[in-house]
Coordinates of C-alpha atoms in Angstrom, one line a residue:
M1 CA -46.4 65.8 -27.1
T2 CA -43.1 67.8 -26.0
G3 CA -40.5 66.1 -24.0
H4 CA -37.9 67.0 -21.5
G5 CA -36.1 69.9 -22.7
G6 CA -38.8 70.9 -24.9
T7 CA -37.9 69.0 -27.6
E8 CA -40.9 68.7 -30.1
D9 CA -43.3 65.7 -30.9
P10 CA -43.6 65.8 -35.1
A11 CA -47.2 64.2 -34.3
I12 CA -48.1 68.1 -32.6
G13 CA -47.6 69.6 -36.1
G14 CA -48.8 66.9 -38.8
P15 CA -50.3 63.8 -39.6
T16 CA -48.6 60.6 -38.6
R17 CA -49.5 56.8 -38.8
H18 CA -49.8 55.7 -35.4
I19 CA -47.1 53.3 -34.1
P20 CA -46.8 51.6 -30.9
V21 CA -44.2 53.1 -29.0
L22 CA -41.9 50.8 -26.9
L23 CA -44.2 48.1 -28.1
A24 CA -41.5 45.2 -27.7
E25 CA -40.6 46.5 -24.3
V26 CA -44.0 46.7 -23.3
L27 CA -44.7 43.0 -24.3
D28 CA -41.4 42.0 -22.7
H29 CA -42.5 43.7 -19.3
L30 CA -45.8 42.9 -19.3
D31 CA -45.4 39.1 -20.6
P32 CA -48.9 38.6 -21.3
K33 CA -50.1 35.0 -21.5
P34 CA -53.4 33.0 -22.6
G35 CA -56.2 33.0 -19.7
E36 CA -54.6 36.4 -18.0
I37 CA -56.5 39.8 -17.9
V38 CA -54.6 43.0 -18.8
V39 CA -56.1 46.3 -18.5
D40 CA -54.8 48.8 -21.1
G41 CA -55.8 51.9 -19.5
T42 CA -55.2 54.5 -22.3
F43 CA -56.8 52.4 -25.2
G44 CA -56.1 55.2 -28.3
A45 CA -55.6 53.7 -31.5
G46 CA -55.2 49.8 -29.7
G47 CA -51.7 49.0 -30.3
Y48 CA -50.8 48.1 -27.3
S49 CA -54.6 46.0 -27.1
R50 CA -54.1 44.2 -30.2
A51 CA -50.3 43.0 -29.5
I52 CA -51.4 42.1 -26.2
L53 CA -54.7 39.9 -27.5
D54 CA -52.4 38.3 -29.7
R55 CA -50.1 37.2 -27.2
G56 CA -53.7 35.1 -25.7
A57 CA -54.5 37.6 -22.8
D58 CA -57.7 38.9 -22.5
V59 CA -57.4 42.9 -22.3
I60 CA -60.2 45.6 -20.9
A61 CA -59.7 48.4 -22.8
I62 CA -60.5 51.8 -21.3
D63 CA -60.7 55.2 -23.1
R64 CA -62.4 58.4 -22.0
D65 CA -62.5 59.4 -25.8
P66 CA -65.7 58.3 -27.4
S67 CA -63.9 57.9 -31.0
A68 CA -61.8 55.6 -29.4
I69 CA -64.2 53.3 -27.7
A70 CA -66.0 53.1 -30.5
A71 CA -62.9 51.7 -32.5
A72 CA -62.5 49.6 -29.5
R73 CA -66.0 47.9 -30.0
S74 CA -65.3 47.3 -33.6
M75 CA -62.1 46.0 -32.9
A76 CA -63.9 43.8 -30.1
E77 CA -65.8 41.9 -32.7
G78 CA -62.9 40.1 -34.1
F79 CA -61.5 38.9 -31.2
D80 CA -64.5 36.7 -29.6
G81 CA -65.4 38.6 -26.4
R82 CA -61.4 38.9 -25.1
L83 CA -61.6 42.4 -25.7
M84 CA -63.9 43.9 -23.0
P85 CA -64.2 48.4 -24.2
V86 CA -64.7 50.4 -21.1
H87 CA -65.5 54.3 -21.5
G88 CA -64.1 56.2 -18.6
R89 CA -61.2 58.0 -17.5
F90 CA -58.0 55.8 -16.7
G91 CA -57.7 57.2 -13.5
A92 CA -61.1 56.2 -12.8
M93 CA -60.4 52.9 -13.3
G94 CA -60.5 51.6 -9.5
E95 CA -63.8 52.6 -9.2
L96 CA -64.6 51.4 -12.7
L97 CA -63.2 47.7 -12.8
A98 CA -64.1 47.8 -8.4
D99 CA -65.5 44.3 -8.9
R100 CA -62.0 43.0 -10.3
A101 CA -59.9 44.2 -7.1
G102 CA -56.7 42.5 -6.7
S103 CA -57.4 40.2 -9.7
L104 CA -55.7 41.3 -12.9
D105 CA -52.6 40.4 -14.3
G106 CA -51.2 43.3 -15.8
V107 CA -52.0 47.3 -16.3
V108 CA -50.4 49.0 -19.4
L109 CA -50.5 53.0 -19.7
D110 CA -49.3 54.8 -22.5
I111 CA -49.7 58.8 -21.1
G112 CA -50.4 61.6 -23.3
V113 CA -52.5 63.1 -26.0
S114 CA -53.1 60.4 -29.3
S115 CA -51.6 61.3 -32.5
M116 CA -54.9 60.7 -33.6
Q117 CA -56.5 63.5 -31.8
L118 CA -53.1 65.0 -32.8
D119 CA -54.2 65.1 -36.3
E120 CA -57.7 65.8 -36.0
A121 CA -57.8 69.8 -36.5
E122 CA -61.5 70.1 -35.2
R123 CA -60.2 69.0 -31.9
G124 CA -58.2 71.4 -31.2
F125 CA -55.1 70.3 -30.1
S126 CA -52.8 71.8 -32.7
F127 CA -51.2 74.9 -33.1
Q128 CA -50.5 74.4 -36.7
K129 CA -53.8 73.3 -38.1
D130 CA -56.8 75.6 -37.5
G131 CA -59.5 74.5 -35.7
P132 CA -62.2 75.0 -32.2
L133 CA -60.5 75.7 -29.0
D134 CA -61.2 72.6 -27.8
M135 CA -58.5 70.2 -26.6
R136 CA -61.0 68.2 -24.5
M137 CA -60.0 64.3 -24.6
G138 CA -63.6 63.5 -23.3
R139 CA -65.5 65.9 -25.2
E140 CA -66.9 67.2 -21.8
G141 CA -66.3 69.6 -19.5
P142 CA -64.6 73.5 -19.5
S143 CA -62.6 73.8 -23.2
A144 CA -59.1 75.3 -23.8
A145 CA -61.7 78.2 -24.9
D146 CA -63.0 78.7 -21.7
V147 CA -59.5 78.7 -20.0
V148 CA -58.0 81.2 -21.8
N149 CA -61.0 83.2 -21.8
T150 CA -61.5 83.3 -18.0
L151 CA -58.7 82.7 -16.0
S152 CA -56.7 85.6 -14.7
V153 CA -53.0 86.6 -15.5
G154 CA -51.5 84.9 -12.9
D155 CA -53.6 81.8 -13.2
L156 CA -52.5 81.4 -17.4
A157 CA -48.8 82.1 -16.0
R158 CA -48.5 79.4 -13.6
I159 CA -50.4 77.2 -16.0
F160 CA -47.6 77.5 -18.8
N161 CA -44.9 77.6 -16.1
F162 CA -45.7 74.5 -14.6
L163 CA -47.2 72.1 -17.3
G164 CA -45.6 73.9 -20.5
E165 CA -42.3 74.8 -19.0
E166 CA -42.7 77.9 -20.8
R167 CA -39.8 80.6 -19.5
H168 CA -41.9 83.1 -21.2
A169 CA -45.1 82.6 -19.2
G170 CA -46.1 85.7 -17.8
R171 CA -45.6 87.3 -21.6
A172 CA -48.3 84.6 -23.2
A173 CA -50.4 85.0 -20.4
R174 CA -50.5 88.9 -20.5
A175 CA -50.8 88.4 -24.3
I176 CA -53.9 86.4 -24.0
V177 CA -55.7 88.7 -21.3
D178 CA -54.7 91.8 -23.1
R179 CA -56.2 90.5 -26.4
R180 CA -59.3 88.7 -25.2
A181 CA -60.5 91.8 -23.8
E182 CA -61.3 92.9 -27.6
E183 CA -62.3 90.0 -28.7
P184 CA -62.4 85.9 -27.1
F185 CA -60.5 83.4 -28.2
S186 CA -62.3 80.5 -30.0
R187 CA -59.9 79.1 -32.7
T188 CA -56.2 77.6 -32.2
L189 CA -54.3 79.6 -35.0
D190 CA -55.8 82.5 -33.2
L191 CA -54.2 81.9 -29.8
S192 CA -51.0 80.6 -31.7
R193 CA -50.6 83.7 -33.4
V194 CA -50.9 85.5 -29.9
I195 CA -48.8 83.6 -28.1
G196 CA -46.1 83.1 -30.7
K197 CA -46.1 86.8 -31.0
A198 CA -45.8 87.2 -27.3
V199 CA -43.1 84.7 -26.4
G200 CA -41.1 85.1 -30.0
R201 CA -38.4 82.8 -31.3
S202 CA -34.6 83.0 -31.3
P203 CA -33.0 81.3 -34.3
K204 CA -31.9 78.1 -31.9
D205 CA -35.3 77.5 -31.1
K206 CA -36.2 74.2 -32.6
I207 CA -39.9 74.2 -31.7
D208 CA -42.9 76.5 -32.5
P209 CA -43.0 79.2 -30.0
A210 CA -46.6 77.9 -28.7
T211 CA -45.6 74.4 -28.4
R212 CA -45.3 75.0 -24.3
S213 CA -47.9 76.8 -24.2
F214 CA -50.5 74.1 -26.1
Q215 CA -49.1 71.6 -23.9
A216 CA -49.6 73.2 -20.9
L217 CA -53.2 73.9 -21.8
R218 CA -54.0 70.2 -23.2
I219 CA -52.7 68.8 -19.6
F220 CA -54.6 71.4 -17.7
V221 CA -58.2 70.7 -19.3
N222 CA -57.4 67.0 -19.2
D223 CA -56.2 67.2 -16.0
E224 CA -53.3 64.9 -17.6
L225 CA -51.4 64.6 -14.0
G226 CA -53.9 64.1 -11.7
E227 CA -55.2 61.3 -14.3
L228 CA -51.8 59.6 -13.9
A229 CA -51.5 59.8 -10.1
R230 CA -55.0 58.4 -9.6
A231 CA -54.2 55.7 -12.3
L232 CA -51.1 54.5 -10.7
V233 CA -52.9 54.1 -7.1
A234 CA -56.0 52.4 -9.0
A235 CA -53.6 49.7 -10.6
E236 CA -52.1 49.3 -6.8
T237 CA -55.7 48.4 -5.6
L238 CA -56.2 46.2 -9.3
L239 CA -53.1 43.9 -9.6
K240 CA -52.8 40.8 -8.2
P241 CA -49.5 39.7 -6.3
G242 CA -47.1 38.8 -9.2
G243 CA -49.0 41.6 -11.7
R244 CA -47.3 43.7 -13.5
L245 CA -47.4 47.8 -13.8
V246 CA -45.9 49.0 -17.2
V247 CA -46.0 52.9 -17.8
V248 CA -44.8 54.7 -21.0
S249 CA -44.5 58.3 -21.0
F250 CA -43.4 61.2 -22.8
H251 CA -42.7 64.2 -20.5
S252 CA -40.5 65.0 -17.9
L253 CA -43.4 65.7 -15.5
E254 CA -45.2 62.4 -16.3
D255 CA -42.4 60.5 -15.3
R256 CA -41.6 62.1 -12.5
I257 CA -44.7 61.2 -11.2
V258 CA -44.3 57.5 -12.2
K259 CA -40.8 57.4 -10.6
R260 CA -41.7 58.6 -7.3
F261 CA -45.0 56.2 -7.1
F262 CA -42.5 53.2 -7.9
Q263 CA -40.0 55.1 -5.4
D264 CA -42.5 55.0 -2.7
R265 CA -44.4 51.9 -3.5
S266 CA -41.0 49.5 -3.2
S267 CA -40.1 51.5 0.1
S268 CA -40.9 50.4 3.5
G269 CA -42.1 54.0 4.2
G270 CA -40.3 54.4 7.4
G271 CA -38.4 53.2 10.6
S272 CA -35.7 54.8 11.8
R273 CA -34.0 55.7 15.3
H274 CA -33.9 59.5 14.6
L275 CA -38.0 59.2 13.6
P276 CA -39.3 56.2 16.2
D277 CA -42.8 57.2 15.4
V278 CA -43.1 56.4 11.7
I279 CA -44.6 53.4 11.2
A280 CA -42.9 51.4 8.7
V281 CA -44.8 49.6 6.1
A282 CA -44.5 46.9 3.9
P283 CA -43.5 47.6 0.3
T284 CA -46.5 46.9 -2.4
F285 CA -44.2 46.9 -5.7
E286 CA -40.6 45.5 -6.9
A287 CA -39.5 48.2 -8.9
R288 CA -36.7 48.6 -11.6
N289 CA -35.0 51.8 -10.7
R290 CA -33.9 52.9 -14.5
A291 CA -36.3 54.0 -17.1
V292 CA -36.1 51.6 -20.1
G293 CA -36.2 54.2 -23.4
A294 CA -36.4 53.4 -27.2
S295 CA -33.5 51.9 -29.2
E296 CA -31.6 54.0 -32.1
A297 CA -33.3 51.9 -34.5
E298 CA -37.3 52.8 -33.1
A299 CA -36.5 56.3 -32.7
A300 CA -35.6 56.5 -36.4
V301 CA -38.4 55.1 -37.3
N302 CA -40.7 56.7 -35.1
P303 CA -39.6 60.3 -33.8
R304 CA -42.1 60.2 -31.1
A305 CA -40.5 57.3 -29.4
R306 CA -37.2 59.6 -28.6
S307 CA -38.9 61.0 -25.5
A308 CA -40.5 58.1 -24.4
K309 CA -39.8 56.3 -21.2
L310 CA -41.0 53.3 -19.9
R311 CA -40.9 52.4 -16.3
L312 CA -42.4 48.5 -14.4
G313 CA -42.9 47.3 -11.0
T314 CA -44.4 43.8 -10.1
R315 CA -46.9 43.7 -7.7
L316 CA -46.1 41.9 -4.4
E317 CA -48.2 40.5 -1.5
A318 CA -48.8 43.6 0.4
P319 CA -52.0 45.0 0.9
A320 CA -52.3 48.6 -1.1
R321 CA -51.5 51.3 1.0
T322 CA -54.4 53.6 2.4
T323 CA -53.8 57.2 3.1
N324 CA -55.6 60.2 4.0
D325 CA -53.6 61.8 0.9
P326 CA -53.5 59.2 -1.4
L327 CA -51.8 61.3 -4.4
S328 CA -48.8 63.0 -2.1
F329 CA -46.3 61.1 -3.7
A330 CA -47.1 63.1 -6.8
G331 CA -46.3 66.4 -5.6
L332 CA -48.9 68.1 -8.0
P333 CA -48.9 72.0 -8.6
A334 CA -51.8 73.8 -7.0
L335 CA -53.4 75.5 -10.0
A336 CA -56.8 77.3 -10.7
D337 CA -59.8 75.1 -10.3
I338 CA -61.1 74.0 -14.0
E339 CA -64.5 72.5 -12.4
R340 CA -65.3 76.3 -11.2
L341 CA -65.1 77.7 -14.7

């Protein structure tokens, strides 16, 4: 996926061998040990899960993609019951693992689309491979085709602007609505051509002109930012004191949410002579302020790692916070309701 400033992930355009990003750093901070239980909330190709299992810890592997869960079940056969696949959204892991609240030793999240999904043209994620305009990680609910063939110019422009940071969001949205009046969109390359023509490409651009809009559609279709925010709140409930939360993100929008969560949960949340009515609450995480990035050596071997940022926190004794708006820290943009499509 695209990172901050619009640098392209090479995996979008062509096949790549799956390499777990920041694996050494993840293991260092997650520190899995024999007898511990760690949640891999985004199993994907299983790179983190396998490494954690090799350290002796048990793994609960969550993924919304049926193909990934099938691969997890196959992998589990070689680990004598120590790998437990769970089909579902990682944002719902609080409900999926409700019976384990306050008992888990670690949670790791690798945010974004997997290289396997990008490489499969029939999944409809890539703007450089022709396939059905789908983009659904879980293969359920409204597709990207439903979105571009249904939403208004204003709704599409906001999606492209907020989630793709596309400077010419209005142009792309108007071009889509004008074209769909003649024929609805159903294929990825068709949409890519229309967006590319509307947005244009300057000689200085290093990425395809459809990159940001496709990214925005994927994030919207899968509610990726909402999923991340809900997963962070769930991890707070699931981890026991001393439990570690490690999150690897690839985009500024994701990293901002993770940063805000740790800032919020590692502070007392109020109490001042200027604000006497604010009730101070105990911090629930001890968090590191600076993100961890990939080494030059890893970035050279795995270009996807260039935009990766790892943030981590250790669960403290205080009970998980409860509020009427549990996702307020995330600052999620107000966009169209995809459930109404």
